[in-house]
mmCIF file of C-alpha atoms in Angstrom:
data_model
loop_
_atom_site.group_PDB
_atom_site.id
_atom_site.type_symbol
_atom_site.label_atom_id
_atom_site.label_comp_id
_atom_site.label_asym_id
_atom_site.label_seq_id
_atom_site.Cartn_x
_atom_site.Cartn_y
_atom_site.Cartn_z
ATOM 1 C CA UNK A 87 124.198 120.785 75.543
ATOM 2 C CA UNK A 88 121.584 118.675 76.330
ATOM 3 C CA UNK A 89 120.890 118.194 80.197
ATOM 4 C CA UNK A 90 121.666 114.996 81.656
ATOM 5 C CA UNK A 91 117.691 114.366 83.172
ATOM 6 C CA UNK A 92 116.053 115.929 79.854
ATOM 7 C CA UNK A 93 115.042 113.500 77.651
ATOM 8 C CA UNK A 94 113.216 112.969 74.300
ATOM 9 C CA UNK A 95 109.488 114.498 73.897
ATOM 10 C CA UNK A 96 110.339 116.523 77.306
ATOM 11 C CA UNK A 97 108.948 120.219 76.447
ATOM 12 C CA UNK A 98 106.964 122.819 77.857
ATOM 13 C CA UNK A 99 103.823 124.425 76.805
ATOM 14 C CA UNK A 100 102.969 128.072 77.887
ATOM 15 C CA UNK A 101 99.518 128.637 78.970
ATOM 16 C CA UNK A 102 96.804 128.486 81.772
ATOM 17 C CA UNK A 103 98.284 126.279 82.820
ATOM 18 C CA UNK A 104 100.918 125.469 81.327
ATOM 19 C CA UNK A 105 101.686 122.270 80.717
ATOM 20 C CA UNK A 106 104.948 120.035 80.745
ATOM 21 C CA UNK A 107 105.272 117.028 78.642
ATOM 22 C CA UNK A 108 106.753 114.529 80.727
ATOM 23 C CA UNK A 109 106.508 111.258 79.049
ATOM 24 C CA UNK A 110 105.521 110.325 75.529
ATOM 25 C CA UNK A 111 103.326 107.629 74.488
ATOM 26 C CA UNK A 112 105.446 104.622 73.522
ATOM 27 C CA UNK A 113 107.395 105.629 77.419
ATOM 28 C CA UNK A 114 103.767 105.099 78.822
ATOM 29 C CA UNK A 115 103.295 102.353 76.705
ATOM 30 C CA UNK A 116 106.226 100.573 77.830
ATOM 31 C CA UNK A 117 105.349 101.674 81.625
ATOM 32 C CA UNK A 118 102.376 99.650 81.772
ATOM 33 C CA UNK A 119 103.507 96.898 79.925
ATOM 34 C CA UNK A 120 106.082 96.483 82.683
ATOM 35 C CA UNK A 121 103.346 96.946 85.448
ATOM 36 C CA UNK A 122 100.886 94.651 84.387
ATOM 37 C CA UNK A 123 103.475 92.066 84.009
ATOM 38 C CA UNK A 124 104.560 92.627 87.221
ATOM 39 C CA UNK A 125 101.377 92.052 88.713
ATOM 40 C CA UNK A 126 99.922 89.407 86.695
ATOM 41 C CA UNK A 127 104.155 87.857 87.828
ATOM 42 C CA UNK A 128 103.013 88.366 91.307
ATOM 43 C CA UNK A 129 99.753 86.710 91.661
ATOM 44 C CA UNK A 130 100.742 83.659 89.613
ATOM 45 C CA UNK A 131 103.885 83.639 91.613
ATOM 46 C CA UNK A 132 102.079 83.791 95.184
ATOM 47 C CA UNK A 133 99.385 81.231 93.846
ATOM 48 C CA UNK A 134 102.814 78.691 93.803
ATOM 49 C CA UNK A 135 104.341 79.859 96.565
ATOM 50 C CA UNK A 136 101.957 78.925 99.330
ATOM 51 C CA UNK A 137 98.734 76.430 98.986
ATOM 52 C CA UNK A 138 96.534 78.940 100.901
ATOM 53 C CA UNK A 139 96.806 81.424 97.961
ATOM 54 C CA UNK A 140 96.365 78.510 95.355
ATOM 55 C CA UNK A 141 93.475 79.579 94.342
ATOM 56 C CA UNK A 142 94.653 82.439 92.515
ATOM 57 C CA UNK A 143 95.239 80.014 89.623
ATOM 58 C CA UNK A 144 91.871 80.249 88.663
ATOM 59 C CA UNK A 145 93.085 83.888 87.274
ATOM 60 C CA UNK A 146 95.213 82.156 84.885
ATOM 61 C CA UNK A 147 93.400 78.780 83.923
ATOM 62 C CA UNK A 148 94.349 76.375 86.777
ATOM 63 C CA UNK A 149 97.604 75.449 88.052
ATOM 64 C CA UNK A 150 99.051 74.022 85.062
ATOM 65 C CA UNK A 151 98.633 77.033 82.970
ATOM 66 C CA UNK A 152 99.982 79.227 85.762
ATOM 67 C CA UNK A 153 102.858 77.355 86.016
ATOM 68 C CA UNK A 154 103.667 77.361 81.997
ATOM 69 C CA UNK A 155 102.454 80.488 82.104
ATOM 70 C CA UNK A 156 104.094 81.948 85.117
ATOM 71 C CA UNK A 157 107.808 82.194 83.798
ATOM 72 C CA UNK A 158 107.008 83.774 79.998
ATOM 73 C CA UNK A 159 105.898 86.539 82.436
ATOM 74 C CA UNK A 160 109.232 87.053 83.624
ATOM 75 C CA UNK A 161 110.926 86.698 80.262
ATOM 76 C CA UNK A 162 107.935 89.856 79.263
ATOM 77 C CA UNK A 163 108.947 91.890 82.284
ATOM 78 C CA UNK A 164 112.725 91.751 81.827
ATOM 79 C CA UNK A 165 112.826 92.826 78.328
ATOM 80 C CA UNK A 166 109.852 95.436 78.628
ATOM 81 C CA UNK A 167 112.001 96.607 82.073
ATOM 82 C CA UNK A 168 114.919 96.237 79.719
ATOM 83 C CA UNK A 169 113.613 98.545 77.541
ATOM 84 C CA UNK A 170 112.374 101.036 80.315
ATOM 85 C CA UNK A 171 116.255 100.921 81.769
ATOM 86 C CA UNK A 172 117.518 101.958 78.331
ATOM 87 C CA UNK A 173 115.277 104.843 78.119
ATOM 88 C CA UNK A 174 115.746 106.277 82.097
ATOM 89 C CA UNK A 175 119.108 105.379 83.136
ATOM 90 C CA UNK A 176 120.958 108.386 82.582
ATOM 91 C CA UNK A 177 118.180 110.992 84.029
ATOM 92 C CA UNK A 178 118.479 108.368 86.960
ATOM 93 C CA UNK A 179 122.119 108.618 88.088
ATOM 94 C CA UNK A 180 122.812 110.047 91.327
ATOM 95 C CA UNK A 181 123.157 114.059 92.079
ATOM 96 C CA UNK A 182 124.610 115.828 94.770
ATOM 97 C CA UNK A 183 121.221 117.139 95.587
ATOM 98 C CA UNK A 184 119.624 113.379 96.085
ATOM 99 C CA UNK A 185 121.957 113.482 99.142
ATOM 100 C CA UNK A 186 120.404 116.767 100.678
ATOM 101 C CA UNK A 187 116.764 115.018 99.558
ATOM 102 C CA UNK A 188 117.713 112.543 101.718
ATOM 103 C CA UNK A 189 119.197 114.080 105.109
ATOM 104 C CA UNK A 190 115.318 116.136 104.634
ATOM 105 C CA UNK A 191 113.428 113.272 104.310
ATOM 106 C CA UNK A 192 111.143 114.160 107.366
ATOM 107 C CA UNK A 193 110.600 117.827 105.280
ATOM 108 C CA UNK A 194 109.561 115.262 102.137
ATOM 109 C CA UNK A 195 107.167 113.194 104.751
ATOM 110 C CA UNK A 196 105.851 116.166 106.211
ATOM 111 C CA UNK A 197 105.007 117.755 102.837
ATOM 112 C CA UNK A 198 107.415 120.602 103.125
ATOM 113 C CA UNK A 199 109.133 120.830 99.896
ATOM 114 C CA UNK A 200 110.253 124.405 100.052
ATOM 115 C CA UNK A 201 113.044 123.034 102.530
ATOM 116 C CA UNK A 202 114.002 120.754 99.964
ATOM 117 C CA UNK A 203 117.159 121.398 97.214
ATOM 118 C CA UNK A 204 115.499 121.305 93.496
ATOM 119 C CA UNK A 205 115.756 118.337 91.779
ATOM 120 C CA UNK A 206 115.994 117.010 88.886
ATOM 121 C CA UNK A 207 113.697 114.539 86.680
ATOM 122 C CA UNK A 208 113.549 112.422 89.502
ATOM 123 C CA UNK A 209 113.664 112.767 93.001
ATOM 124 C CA UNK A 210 116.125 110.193 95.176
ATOM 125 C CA UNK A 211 113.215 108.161 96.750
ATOM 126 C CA UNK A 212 112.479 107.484 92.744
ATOM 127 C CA UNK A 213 115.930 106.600 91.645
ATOM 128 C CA UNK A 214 115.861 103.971 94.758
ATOM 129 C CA UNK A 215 112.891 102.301 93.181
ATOM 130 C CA UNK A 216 114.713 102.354 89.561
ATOM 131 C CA UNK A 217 117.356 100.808 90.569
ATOM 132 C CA UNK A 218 116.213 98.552 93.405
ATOM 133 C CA UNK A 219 113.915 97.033 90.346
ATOM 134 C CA UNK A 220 116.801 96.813 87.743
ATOM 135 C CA UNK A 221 118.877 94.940 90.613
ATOM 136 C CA UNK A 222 115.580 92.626 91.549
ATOM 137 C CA UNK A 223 114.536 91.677 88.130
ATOM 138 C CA UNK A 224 118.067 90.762 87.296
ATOM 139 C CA UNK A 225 118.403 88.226 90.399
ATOM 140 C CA UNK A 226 114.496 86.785 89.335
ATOM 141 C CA UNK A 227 115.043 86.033 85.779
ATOM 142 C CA UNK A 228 118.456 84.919 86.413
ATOM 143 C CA UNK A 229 117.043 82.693 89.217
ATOM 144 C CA UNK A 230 114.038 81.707 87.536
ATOM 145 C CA UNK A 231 116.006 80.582 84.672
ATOM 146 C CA UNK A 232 117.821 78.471 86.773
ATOM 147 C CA UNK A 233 114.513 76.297 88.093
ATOM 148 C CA UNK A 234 112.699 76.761 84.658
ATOM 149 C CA UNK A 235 113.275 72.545 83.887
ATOM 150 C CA UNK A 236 111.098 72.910 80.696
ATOM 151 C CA UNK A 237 113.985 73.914 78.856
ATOM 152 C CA UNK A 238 117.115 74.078 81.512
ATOM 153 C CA UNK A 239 116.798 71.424 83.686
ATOM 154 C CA UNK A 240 119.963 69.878 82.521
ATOM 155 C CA UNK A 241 122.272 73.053 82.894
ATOM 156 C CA UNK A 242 121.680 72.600 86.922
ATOM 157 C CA UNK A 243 122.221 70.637 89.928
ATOM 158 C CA UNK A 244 119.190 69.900 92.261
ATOM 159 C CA UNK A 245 121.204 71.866 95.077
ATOM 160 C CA UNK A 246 121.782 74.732 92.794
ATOM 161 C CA UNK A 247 117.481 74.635 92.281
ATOM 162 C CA UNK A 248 116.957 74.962 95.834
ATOM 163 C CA UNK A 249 119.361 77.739 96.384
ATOM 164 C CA UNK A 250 117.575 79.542 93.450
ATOM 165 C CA UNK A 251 113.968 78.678 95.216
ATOM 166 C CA UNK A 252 115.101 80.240 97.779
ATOM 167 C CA UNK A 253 116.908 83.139 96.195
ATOM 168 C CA UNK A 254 113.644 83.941 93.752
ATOM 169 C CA UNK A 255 111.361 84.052 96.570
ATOM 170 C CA UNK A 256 113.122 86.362 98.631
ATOM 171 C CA UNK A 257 113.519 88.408 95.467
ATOM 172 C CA UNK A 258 109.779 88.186 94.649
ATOM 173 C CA UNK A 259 109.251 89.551 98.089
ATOM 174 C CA UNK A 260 111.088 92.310 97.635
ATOM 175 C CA UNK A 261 110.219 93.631 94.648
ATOM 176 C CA UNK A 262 106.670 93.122 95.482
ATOM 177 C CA UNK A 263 107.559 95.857 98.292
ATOM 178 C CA UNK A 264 109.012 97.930 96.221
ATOM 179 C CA UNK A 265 105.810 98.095 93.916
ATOM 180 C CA UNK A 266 103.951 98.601 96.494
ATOM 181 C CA UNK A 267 105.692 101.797 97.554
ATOM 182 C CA UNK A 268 105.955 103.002 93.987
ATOM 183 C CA UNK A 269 102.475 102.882 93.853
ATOM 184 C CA UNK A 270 101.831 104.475 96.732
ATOM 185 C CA UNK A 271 104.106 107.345 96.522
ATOM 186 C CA UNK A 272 102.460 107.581 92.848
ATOM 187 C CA UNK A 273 99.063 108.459 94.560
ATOM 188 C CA UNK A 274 100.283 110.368 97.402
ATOM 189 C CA UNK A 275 101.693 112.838 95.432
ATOM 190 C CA UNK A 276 98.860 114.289 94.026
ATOM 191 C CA UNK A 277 99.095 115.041 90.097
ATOM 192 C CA UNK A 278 101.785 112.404 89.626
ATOM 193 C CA UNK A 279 99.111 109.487 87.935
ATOM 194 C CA UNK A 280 98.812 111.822 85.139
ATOM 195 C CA UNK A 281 102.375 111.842 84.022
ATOM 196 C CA UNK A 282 101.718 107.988 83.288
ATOM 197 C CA UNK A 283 98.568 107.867 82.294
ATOM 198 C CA UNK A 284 98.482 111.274 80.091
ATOM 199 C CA UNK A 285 101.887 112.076 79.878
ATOM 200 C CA UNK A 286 101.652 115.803 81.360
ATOM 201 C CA UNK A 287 101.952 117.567 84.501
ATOM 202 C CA UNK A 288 101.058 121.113 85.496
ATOM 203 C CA UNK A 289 103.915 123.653 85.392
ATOM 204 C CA UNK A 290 102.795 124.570 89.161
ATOM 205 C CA UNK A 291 103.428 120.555 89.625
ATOM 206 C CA UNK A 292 106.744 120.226 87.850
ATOM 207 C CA UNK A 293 107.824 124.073 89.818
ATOM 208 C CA UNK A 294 107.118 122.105 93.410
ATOM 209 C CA UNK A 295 108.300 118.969 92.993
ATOM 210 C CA UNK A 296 111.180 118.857 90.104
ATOM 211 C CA UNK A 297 111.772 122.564 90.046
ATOM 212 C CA UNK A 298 115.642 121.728 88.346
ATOM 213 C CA UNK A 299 114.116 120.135 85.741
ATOM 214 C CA UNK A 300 111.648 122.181 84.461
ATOM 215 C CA UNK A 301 114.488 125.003 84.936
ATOM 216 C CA UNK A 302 116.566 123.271 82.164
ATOM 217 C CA UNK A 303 112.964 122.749 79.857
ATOM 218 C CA UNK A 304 112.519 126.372 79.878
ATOM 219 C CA UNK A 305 116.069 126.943 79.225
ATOM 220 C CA UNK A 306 115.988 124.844 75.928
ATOM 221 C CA UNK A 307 113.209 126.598 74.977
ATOM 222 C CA UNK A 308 114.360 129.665 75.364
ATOM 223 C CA UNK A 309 117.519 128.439 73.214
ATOM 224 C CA UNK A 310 116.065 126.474 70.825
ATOM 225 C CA UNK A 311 113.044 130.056 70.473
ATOM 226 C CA UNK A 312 115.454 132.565 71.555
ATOM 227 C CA UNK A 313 112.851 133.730 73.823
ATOM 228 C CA UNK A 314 112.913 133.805 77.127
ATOM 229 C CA UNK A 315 109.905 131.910 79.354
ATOM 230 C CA UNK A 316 109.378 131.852 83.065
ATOM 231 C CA UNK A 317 107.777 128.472 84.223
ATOM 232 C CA UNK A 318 104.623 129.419 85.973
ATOM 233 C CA UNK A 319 101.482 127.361 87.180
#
């Protein structure tokens, strides 16, 4: 039986080093799509929000393309998120051992992971992002959909399109937060970029820091082979 965090062109590769395919080209694919719609969301959005950043609508044409253009951005990022949910729900779900990770989250700060339980695919401070953004991106394009007046203006009342304003900003906000942190953990832990940007990690990376995981790789392997292999950097 197939563990719940393993998914689709997950394997390991034996060799110095080996090597552990963590994500596979069209999940990479989808990845950035999602990112750079994010961002390019974020910078039209913020050139709206306030006139001292107005002048970020020069990245998109002027303010009348950014806001036509501003809201097919959200309708990108929900289905290309949509698709990303589909794919990493299930190795997302919470674990017993995301509540240890937690209670040790001065061990995770301070870098000393050998105090920490093994995890799975993802590690709780991950699955917080995950599903912070599915939660976030629901409330914007619902929101958004509600002061898009191109095509819905009708559907709403003008106090309903205030409370949405409102509701979509604070929403922007956050998720803008929560990118930020993704991104930062993403280069704090050294080796991680590669995982999205090649699609492989080091077995000494996947041992440290997902150690459960790569436990249940080698264990296909060795069912699907009927060999036994020993993860090793």
């Amino acid at each position: 039986m197939t563990a719940y965090d393993v998914e689709p062109g997950d394997g390991v590769h034996p060799g110095k080093p080996v090597t552990v395919d963590r994500y596979t080209l069209a999940a990479r694919i989808n990845h950035w799509i999602t990112a750079i719609s994010l961002v390019l969301l974020a910078l039209s959005g913020l050139s709206l929000f306030t006139p001292s950043l107005f002048f970020l609508t020069a990245l998109f044409g002027g303010g009348q393309w950014t806001r036509a253009i501003h809201p097919w951005l959200g309708v990108v990022l929900f289905f290309s998120f949509g698709i990303l949910f589909i794919r990493f729900w299930r190795a997302n779900l919470w674990r017993s051992e995301d509540n240890t990770w937690l209670t040790r989250i001065r061990d995770v700060l301070l870098g000393h992971e050998e105090r920490l339980p093994e995890l799975g695919k993802y590690n709780a401070g991950q699955k917080f992002v995950f599903w912070g953004m599915s939660f976030l991106i629901l409330v914007l394009i619902a929101s958004g959909i509600v002061v898009w007046d191109q095509y819905f203006y009708a559907f709403t009342s003008i106090e309903q399109k205030r409370i949405a304003v409102l509701v979509h900003s604070l929403a922007a906000v956050a998720i803008i937060c929560v990118w930020i942190i993704h991104v930062y953990a993403a280069i704090w832990v050294k080796g991680t970029m590669n995982a999205m940007t090649r699609g492989q990690v080091t077995g000494g990376w996947a041992w440290r820091h997902h150690r459960k995981w790569l436990r249940e790789l080698v264990a296909g392997k060795r069912d699907t082979a009927g060999t036994p292999r020993t993860p090793a950097e």
